[in-house]
PDB file of C-alpha atoms and ligand atoms in Angstrom:
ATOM      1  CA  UNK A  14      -7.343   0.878 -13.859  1.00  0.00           C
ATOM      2  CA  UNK A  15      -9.184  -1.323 -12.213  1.00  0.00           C
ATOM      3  CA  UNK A  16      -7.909  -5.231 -11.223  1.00  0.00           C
ATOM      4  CA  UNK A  17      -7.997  -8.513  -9.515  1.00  0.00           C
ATOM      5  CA  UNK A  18      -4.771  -9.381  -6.896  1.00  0.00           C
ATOM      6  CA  UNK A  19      -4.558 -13.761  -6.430  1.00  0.00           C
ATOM      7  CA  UNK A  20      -2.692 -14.527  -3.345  1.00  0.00           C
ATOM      8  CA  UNK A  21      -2.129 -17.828  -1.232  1.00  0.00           C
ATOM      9  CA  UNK A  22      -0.013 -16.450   1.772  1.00  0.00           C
ATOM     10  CA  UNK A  23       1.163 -13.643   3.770  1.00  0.00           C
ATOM     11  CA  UNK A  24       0.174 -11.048   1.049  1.00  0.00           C
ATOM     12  CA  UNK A  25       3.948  -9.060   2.043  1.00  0.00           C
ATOM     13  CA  UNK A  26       3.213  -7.863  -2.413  1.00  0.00           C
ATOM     14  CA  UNK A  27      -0.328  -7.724  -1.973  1.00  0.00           C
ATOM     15  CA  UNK A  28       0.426  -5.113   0.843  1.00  0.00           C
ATOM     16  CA  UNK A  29       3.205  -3.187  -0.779  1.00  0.00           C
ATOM     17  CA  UNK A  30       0.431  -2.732  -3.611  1.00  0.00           C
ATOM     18  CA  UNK A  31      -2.344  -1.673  -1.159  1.00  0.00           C
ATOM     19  CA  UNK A  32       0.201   1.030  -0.221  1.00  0.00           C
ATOM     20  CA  UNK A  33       1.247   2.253  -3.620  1.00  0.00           C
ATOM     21  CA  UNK A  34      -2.353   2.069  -5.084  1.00  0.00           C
ATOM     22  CA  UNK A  35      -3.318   5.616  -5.777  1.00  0.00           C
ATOM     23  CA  UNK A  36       0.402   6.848  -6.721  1.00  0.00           C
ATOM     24  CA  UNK A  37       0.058   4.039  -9.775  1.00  0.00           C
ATOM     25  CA  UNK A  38      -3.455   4.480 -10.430  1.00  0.00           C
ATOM     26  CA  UNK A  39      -4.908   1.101  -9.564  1.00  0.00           C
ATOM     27  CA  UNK A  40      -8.086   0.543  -8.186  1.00  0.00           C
ATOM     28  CA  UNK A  41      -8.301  -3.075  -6.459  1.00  0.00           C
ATOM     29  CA  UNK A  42     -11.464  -4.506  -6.896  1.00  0.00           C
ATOM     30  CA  UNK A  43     -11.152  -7.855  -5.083  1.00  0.00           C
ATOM     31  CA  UNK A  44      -8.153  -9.865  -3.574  1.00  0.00           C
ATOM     32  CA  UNK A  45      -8.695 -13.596  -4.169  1.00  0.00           C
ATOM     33  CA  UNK A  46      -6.909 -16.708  -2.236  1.00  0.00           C
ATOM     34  CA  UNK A  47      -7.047 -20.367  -2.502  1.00  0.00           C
ATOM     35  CA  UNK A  48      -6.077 -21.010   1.058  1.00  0.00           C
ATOM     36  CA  UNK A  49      -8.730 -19.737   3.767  1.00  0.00           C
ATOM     37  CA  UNK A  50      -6.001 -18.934   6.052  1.00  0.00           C
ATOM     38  CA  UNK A  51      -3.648 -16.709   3.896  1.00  0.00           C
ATOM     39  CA  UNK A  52      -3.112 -13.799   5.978  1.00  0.00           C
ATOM     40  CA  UNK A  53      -3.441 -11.750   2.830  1.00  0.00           C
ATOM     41  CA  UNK A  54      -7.498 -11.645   3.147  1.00  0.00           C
ATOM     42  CA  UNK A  55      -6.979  -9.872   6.593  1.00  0.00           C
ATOM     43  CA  UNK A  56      -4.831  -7.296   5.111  1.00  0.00           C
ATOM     44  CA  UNK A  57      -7.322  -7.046   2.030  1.00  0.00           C
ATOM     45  CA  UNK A  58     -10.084  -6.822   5.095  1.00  0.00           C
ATOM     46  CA  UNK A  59      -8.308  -3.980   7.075  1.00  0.00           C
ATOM     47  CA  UNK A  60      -7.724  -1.896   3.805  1.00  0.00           C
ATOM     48  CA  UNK A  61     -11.780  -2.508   2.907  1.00  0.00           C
ATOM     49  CA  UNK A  62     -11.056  -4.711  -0.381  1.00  0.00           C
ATOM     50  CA  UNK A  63     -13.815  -7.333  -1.465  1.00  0.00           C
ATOM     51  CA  UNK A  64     -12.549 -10.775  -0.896  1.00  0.00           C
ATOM     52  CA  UNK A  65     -13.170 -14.210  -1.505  1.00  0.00           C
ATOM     53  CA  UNK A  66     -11.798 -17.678  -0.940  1.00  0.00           C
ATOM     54  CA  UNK A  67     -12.069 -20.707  -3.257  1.00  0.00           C
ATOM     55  CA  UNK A  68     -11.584 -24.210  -2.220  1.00  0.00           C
ATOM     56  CA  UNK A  69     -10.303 -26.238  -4.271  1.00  0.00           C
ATOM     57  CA  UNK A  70     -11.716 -29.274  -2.538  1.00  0.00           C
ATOM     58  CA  UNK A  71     -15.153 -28.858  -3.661  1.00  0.00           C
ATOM     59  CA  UNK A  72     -13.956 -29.177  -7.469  1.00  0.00           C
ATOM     60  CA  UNK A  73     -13.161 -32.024  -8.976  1.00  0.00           C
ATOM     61  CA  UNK A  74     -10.663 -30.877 -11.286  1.00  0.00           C
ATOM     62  CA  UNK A  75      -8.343 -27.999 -12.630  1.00  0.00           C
ATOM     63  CA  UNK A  76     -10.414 -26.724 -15.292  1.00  0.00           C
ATOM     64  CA  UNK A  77     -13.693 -26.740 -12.803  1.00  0.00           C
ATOM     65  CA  UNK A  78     -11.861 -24.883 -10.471  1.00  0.00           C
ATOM     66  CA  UNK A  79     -10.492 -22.233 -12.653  1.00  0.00           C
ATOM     67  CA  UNK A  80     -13.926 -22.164 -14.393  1.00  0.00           C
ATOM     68  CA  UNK A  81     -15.280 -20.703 -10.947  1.00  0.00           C
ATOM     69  CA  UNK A  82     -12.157 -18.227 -10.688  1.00  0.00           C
ATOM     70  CA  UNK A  83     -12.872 -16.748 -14.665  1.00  0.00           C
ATOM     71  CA  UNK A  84     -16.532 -16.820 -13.881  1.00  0.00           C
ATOM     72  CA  UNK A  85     -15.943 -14.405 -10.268  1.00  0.00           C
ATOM     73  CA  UNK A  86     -13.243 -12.214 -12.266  1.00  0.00           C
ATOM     74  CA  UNK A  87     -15.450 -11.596 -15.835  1.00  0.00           C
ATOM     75  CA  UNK A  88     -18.362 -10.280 -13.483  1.00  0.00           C
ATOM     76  CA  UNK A  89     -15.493  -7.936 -11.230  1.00  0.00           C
ATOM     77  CA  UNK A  90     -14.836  -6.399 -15.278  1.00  0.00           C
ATOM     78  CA  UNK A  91     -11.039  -5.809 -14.807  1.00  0.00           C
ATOM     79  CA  UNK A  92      -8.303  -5.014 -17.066  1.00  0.00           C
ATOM     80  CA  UNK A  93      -5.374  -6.433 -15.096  1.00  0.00           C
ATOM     81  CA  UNK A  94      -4.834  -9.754 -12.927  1.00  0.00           C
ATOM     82  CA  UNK A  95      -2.069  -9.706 -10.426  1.00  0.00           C
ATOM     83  CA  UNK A  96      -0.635 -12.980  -8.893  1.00  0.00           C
ATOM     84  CA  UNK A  97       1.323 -12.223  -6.158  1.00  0.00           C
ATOM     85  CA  UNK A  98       2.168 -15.342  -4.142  1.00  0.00           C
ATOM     86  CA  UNK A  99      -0.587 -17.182  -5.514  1.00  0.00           C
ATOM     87  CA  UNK A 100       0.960 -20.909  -5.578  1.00  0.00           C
ATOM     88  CA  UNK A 101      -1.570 -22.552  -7.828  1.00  0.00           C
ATOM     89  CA  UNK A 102      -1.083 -23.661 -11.694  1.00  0.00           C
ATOM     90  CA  UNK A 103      -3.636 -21.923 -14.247  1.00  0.00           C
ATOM     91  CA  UNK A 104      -5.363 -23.818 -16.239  1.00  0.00           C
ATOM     92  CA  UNK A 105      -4.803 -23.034 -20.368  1.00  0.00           C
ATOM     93  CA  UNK A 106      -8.712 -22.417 -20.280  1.00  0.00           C
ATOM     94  CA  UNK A 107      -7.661 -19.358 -17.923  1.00  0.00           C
ATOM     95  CA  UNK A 108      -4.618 -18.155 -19.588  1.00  0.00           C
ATOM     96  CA  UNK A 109      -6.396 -18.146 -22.435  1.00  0.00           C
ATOM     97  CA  UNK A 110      -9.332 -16.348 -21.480  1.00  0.00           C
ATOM     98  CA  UNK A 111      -7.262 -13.175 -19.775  1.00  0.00           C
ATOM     99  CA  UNK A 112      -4.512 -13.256 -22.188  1.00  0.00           C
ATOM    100  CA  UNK A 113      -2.362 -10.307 -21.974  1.00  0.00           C
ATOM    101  CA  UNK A 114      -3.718  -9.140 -19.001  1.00  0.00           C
ATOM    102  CA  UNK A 115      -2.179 -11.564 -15.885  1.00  0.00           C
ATOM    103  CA  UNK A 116       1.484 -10.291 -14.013  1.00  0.00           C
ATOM    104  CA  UNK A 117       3.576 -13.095 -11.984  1.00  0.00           C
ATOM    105  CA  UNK A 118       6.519 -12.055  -9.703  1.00  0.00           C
ATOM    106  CA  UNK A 119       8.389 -14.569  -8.831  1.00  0.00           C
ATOM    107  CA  UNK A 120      11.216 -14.959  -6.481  1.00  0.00           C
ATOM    108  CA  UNK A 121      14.224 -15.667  -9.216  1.00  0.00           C
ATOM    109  CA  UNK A 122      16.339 -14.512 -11.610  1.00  0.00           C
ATOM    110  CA  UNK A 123      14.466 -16.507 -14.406  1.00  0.00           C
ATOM    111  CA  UNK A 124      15.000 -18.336 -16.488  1.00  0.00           C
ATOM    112  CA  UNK A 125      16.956 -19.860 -14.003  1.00  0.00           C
ATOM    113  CA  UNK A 126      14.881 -21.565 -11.208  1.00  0.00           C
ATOM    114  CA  UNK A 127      11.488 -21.646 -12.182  1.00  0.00           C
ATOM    115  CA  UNK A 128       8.737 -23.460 -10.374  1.00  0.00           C
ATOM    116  CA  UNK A 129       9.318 -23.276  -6.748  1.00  0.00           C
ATOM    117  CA  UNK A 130      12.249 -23.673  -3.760  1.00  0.00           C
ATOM    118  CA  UNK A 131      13.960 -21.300  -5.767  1.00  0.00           C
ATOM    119  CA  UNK A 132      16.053 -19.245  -2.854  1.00  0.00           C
ATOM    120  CA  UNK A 133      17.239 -22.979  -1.461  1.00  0.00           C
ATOM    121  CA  UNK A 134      18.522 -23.327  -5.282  1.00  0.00           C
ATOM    122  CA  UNK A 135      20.204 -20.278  -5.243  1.00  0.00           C
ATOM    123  CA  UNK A 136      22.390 -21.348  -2.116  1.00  0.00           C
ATOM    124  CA  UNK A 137      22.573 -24.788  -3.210  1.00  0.00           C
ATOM    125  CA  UNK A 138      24.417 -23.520  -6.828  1.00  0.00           C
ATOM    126  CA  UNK A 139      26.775 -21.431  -4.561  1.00  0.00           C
ATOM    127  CA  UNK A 140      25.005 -18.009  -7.247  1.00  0.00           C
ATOM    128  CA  UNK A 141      26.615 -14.825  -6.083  1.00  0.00           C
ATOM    129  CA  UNK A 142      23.288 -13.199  -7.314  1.00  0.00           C
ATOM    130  CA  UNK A 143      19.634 -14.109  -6.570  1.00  0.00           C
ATOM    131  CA  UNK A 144      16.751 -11.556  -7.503  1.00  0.00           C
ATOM    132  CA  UNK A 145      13.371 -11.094  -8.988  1.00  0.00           C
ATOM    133  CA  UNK A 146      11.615 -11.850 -11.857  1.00  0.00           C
ATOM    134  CA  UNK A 147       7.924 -10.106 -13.173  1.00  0.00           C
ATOM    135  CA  UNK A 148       6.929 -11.341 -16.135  1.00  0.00           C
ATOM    136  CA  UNK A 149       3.350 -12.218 -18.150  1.00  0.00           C
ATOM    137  CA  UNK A 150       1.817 -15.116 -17.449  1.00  0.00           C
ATOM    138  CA  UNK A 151       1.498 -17.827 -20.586  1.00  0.00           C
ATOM    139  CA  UNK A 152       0.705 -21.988 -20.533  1.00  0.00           C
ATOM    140  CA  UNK A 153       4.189 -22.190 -19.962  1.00  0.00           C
ATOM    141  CA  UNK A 154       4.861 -22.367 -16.262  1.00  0.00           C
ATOM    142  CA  UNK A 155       7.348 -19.082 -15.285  1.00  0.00           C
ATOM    143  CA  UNK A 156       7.988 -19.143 -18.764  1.00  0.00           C
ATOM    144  CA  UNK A 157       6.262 -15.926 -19.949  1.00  0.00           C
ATOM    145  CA  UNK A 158       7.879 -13.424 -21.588  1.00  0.00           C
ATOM    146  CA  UNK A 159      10.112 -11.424 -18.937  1.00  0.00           C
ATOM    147  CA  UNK A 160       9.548  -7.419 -18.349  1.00  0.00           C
ATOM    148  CA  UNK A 161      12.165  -6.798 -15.593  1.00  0.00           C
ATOM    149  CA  UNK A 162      13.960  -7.817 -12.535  1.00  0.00           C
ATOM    150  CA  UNK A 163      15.941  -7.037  -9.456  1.00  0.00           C
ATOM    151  CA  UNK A 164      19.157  -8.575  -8.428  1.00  0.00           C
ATOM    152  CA  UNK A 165      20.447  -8.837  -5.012  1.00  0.00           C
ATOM    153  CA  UNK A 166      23.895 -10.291  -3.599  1.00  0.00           C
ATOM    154  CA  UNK A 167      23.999 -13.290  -1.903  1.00  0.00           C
ATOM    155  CA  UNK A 168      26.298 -13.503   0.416  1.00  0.00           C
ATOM    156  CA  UNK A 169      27.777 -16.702   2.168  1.00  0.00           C
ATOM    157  CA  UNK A 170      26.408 -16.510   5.264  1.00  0.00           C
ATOM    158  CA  UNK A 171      23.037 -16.529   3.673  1.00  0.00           C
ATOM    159  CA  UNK A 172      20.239 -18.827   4.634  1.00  0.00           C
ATOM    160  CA  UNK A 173      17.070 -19.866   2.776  1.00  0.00           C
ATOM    161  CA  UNK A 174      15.112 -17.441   5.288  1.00  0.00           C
ATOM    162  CA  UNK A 175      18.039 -14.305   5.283  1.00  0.00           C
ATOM    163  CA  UNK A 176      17.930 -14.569   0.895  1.00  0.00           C
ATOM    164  CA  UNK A 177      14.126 -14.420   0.841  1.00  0.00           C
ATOM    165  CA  UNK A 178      13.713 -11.671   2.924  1.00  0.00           C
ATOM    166  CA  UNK A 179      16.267  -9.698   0.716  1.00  0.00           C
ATOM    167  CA  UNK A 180      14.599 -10.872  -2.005  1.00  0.00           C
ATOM    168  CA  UNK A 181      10.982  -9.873  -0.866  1.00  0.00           C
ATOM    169  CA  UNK A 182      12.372  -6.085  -0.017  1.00  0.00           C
ATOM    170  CA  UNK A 183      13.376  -5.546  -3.655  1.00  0.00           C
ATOM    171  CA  UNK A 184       9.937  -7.197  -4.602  1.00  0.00           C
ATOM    172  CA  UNK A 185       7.919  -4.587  -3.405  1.00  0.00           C
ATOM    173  CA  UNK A 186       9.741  -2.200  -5.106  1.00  0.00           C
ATOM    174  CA  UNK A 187      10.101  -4.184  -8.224  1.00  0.00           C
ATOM    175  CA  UNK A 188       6.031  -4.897  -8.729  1.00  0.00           C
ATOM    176  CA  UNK A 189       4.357  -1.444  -8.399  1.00  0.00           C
ATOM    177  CA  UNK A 190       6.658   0.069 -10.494  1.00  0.00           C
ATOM    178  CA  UNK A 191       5.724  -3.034 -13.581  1.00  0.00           C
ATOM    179  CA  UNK A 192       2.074  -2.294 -12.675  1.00  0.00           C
ATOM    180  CA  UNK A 193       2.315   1.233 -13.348  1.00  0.00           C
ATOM    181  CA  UNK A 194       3.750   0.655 -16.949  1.00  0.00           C
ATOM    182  CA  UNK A 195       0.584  -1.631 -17.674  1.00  0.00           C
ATOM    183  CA  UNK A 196      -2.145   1.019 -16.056  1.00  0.00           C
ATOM    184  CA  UNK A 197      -0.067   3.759 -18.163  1.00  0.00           C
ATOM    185  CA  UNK A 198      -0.798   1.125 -21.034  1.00  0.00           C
ATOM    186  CA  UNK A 199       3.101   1.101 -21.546  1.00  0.00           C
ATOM    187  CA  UNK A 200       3.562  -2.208 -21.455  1.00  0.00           C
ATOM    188  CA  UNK A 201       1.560  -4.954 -23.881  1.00  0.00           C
ATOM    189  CA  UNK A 202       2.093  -8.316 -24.150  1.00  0.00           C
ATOM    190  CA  UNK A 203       2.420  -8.644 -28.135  1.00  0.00           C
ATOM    191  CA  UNK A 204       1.682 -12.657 -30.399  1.00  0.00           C
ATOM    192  CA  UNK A 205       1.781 -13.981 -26.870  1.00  0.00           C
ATOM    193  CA  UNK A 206       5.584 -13.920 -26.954  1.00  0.00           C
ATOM    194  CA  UNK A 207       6.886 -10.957 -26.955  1.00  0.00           C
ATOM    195  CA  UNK A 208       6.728  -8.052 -24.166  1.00  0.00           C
ATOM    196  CA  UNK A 209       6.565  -4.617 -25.030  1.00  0.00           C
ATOM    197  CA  UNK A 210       7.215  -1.097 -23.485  1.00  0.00           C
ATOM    198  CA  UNK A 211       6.448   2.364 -25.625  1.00  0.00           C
ATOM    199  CA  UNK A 212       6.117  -0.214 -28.042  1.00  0.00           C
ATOM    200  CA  UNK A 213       9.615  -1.357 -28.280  1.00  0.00           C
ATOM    201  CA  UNK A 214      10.754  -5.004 -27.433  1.00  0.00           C
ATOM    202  CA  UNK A 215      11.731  -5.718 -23.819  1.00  0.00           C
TER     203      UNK A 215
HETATM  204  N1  LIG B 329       0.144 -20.605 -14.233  1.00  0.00           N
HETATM  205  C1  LIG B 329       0.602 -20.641 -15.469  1.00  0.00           C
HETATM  206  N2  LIG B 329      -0.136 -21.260 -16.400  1.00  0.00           N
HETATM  207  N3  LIG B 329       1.789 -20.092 -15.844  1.00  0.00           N
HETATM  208  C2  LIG B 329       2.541 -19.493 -14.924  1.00  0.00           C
HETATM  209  O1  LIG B 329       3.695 -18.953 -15.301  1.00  0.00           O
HETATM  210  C3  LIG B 329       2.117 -19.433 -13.568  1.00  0.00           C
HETATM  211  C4  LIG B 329       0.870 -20.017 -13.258  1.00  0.00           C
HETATM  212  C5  LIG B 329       0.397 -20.013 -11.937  1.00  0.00           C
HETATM  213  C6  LIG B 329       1.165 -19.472 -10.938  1.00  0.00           C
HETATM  214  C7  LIG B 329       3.306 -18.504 -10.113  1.00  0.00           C
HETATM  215  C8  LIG B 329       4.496 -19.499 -10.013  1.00  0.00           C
HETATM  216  C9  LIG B 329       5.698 -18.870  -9.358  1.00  0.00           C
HETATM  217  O2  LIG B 329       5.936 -17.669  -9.500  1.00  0.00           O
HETATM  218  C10 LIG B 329       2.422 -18.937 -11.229  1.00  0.00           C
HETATM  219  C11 LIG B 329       2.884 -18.893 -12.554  1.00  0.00           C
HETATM  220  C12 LIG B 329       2.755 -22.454  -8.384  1.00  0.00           C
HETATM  221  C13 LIG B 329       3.579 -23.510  -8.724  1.00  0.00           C
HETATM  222  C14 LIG B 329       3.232 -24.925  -8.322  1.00  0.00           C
HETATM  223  O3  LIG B 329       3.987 -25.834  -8.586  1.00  0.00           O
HETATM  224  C15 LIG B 329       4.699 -23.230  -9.470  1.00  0.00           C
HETATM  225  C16 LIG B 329       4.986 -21.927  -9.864  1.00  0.00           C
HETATM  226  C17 LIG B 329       4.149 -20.865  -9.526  1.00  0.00           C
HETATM  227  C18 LIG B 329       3.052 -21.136  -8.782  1.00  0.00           C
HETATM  228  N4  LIG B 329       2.060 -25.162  -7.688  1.00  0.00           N
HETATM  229  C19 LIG B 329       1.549 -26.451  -7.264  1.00  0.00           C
HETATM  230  C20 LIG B 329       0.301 -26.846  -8.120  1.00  0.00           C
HETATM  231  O4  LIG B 329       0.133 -28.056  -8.329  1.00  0.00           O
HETATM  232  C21 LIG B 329       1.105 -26.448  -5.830  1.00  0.00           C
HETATM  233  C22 LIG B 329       2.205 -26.088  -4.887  1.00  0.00           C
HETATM  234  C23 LIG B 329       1.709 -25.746  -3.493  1.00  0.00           C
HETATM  235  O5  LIG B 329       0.487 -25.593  -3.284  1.00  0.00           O
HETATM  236  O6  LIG B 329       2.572 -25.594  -2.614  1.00  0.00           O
HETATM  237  O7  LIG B 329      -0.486 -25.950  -8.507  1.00  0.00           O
HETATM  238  O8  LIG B 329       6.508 -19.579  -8.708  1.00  0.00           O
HETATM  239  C1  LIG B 330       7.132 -13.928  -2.944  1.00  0.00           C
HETATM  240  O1  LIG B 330       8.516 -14.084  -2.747  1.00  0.00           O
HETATM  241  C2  LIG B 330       6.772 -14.296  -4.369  1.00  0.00           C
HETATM  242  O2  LIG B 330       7.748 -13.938  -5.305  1.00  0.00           O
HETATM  243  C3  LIG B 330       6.681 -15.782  -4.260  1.00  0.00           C
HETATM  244  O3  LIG B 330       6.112 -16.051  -2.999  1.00  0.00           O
HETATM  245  C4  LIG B 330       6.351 -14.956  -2.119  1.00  0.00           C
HETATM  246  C5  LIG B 330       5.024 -14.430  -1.668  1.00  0.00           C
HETATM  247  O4  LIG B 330       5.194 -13.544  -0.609  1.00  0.00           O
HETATM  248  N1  LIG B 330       5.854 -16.317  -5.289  1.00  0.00           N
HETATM  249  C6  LIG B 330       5.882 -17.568  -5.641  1.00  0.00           C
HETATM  250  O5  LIG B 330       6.696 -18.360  -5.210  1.00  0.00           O
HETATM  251  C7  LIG B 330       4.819 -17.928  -6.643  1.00  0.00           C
HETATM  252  N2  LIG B 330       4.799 -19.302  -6.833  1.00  0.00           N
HETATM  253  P1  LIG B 330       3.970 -12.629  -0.149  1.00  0.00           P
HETATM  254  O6  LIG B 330       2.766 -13.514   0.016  1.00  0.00           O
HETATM  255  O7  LIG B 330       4.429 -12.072   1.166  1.00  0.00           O
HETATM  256  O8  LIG B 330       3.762 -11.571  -1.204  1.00  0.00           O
END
């Protein structure tokens, strides 16, 4: 199957993907960053994967900038959009237009701690477990329906840097094995609510 990876970093998922590519049958057929200097573009480079940079300074709004994004991905004709680190809102106009078809993992054991500064929040509420989270994309910001997670201890000794690097270890586990449900076409997003897998409710 083929699909489109969005990244704004260090691309730690994007590479953990690259690796596991042929065992889950997913073709790559572009990487995509808002941020000319994410580091994930040279690992997209060095594994020969089309990519491209938009900058959001030369539109003048949201829905002109995800216009340009939609108009890039309908022409790449893939099934499946992965954001892994990508750190930029969608637009409803894009949701929308790929719905069903776009992945988040984010670094939390939603719903607790959406949006962002999430392992800092974790410490801060004194949580004995951190994790996680891959779920569908919707309007709703981290708010789409959830298809599994991965839980890790924290202990108290644990700083910002320590829990996110636990956390990102489990998420490269945790996100080829959710993209190989969806290129098995196991897993459907269902009324935009409701995520399935062999068809029964998540
Ligand atoms: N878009 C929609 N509509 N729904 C979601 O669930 C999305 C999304 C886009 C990205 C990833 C998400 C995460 O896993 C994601 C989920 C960016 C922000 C954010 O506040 C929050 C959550 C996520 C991604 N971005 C700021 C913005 O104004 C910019 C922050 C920055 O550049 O540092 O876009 O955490
Ligand atoms: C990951 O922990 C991912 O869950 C998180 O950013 C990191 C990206 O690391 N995503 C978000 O916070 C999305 N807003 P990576 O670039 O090395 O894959």
């Amino acid at each position: 199957m083929k699909a489109v990876i969005l990244i704004s970093g260090n691309g730690s998922n994007l590479q953990s993907i690259i690796d596991h590519a042929d065992k889950i049958d997913l073709q790559i057929s572009a990487v995509i960053s808002n941020r000319d200097n994410a580091f994930g573009l040279q690992r997209a480079q060095s594994a020969n994967i089309n990519t491209y940079f938009i900058d959001s300074k030369i539109f003048n709004s949201r829905d002109a900038f995800d216009n340009e994004l939609i108009s890039i991905i309908d022409k790449l004709d893939v099934e499946l959009i992965i954001l892994a680190g990508y750190m930029r809102i969608l637009s409803p106009l894009f949701i929308n237009h790929f719905s069903g078809k776009i992945l988040n993992i984010h670094p939390s054991l939603l719903p607790k701690y959406p949006g962002l500064n999430t392992h800092q929040r974790a410490i801060d509420a004194c949580d004995k477990e951190h994790g996680a989270t891959v779920h569908f994309v919707t309007e709703k910001l981290d708010e789409g329906p959830i298809i599994s997670q991965e839980t890790v201890q924290v202990d108290t000794t644990d700083t910002e840097k320590s829990l996110a690097e636990k956390v990102l270890e489990r998420e490269h586990i945790l996100y080829p094995k959710v993209i190989h449900w969806y290129t098995q076409r196991r897993l459907k997003l269902k009324n935009e609510v409701t995520a399935t897998l062999d068809g029964k409710k998540i």
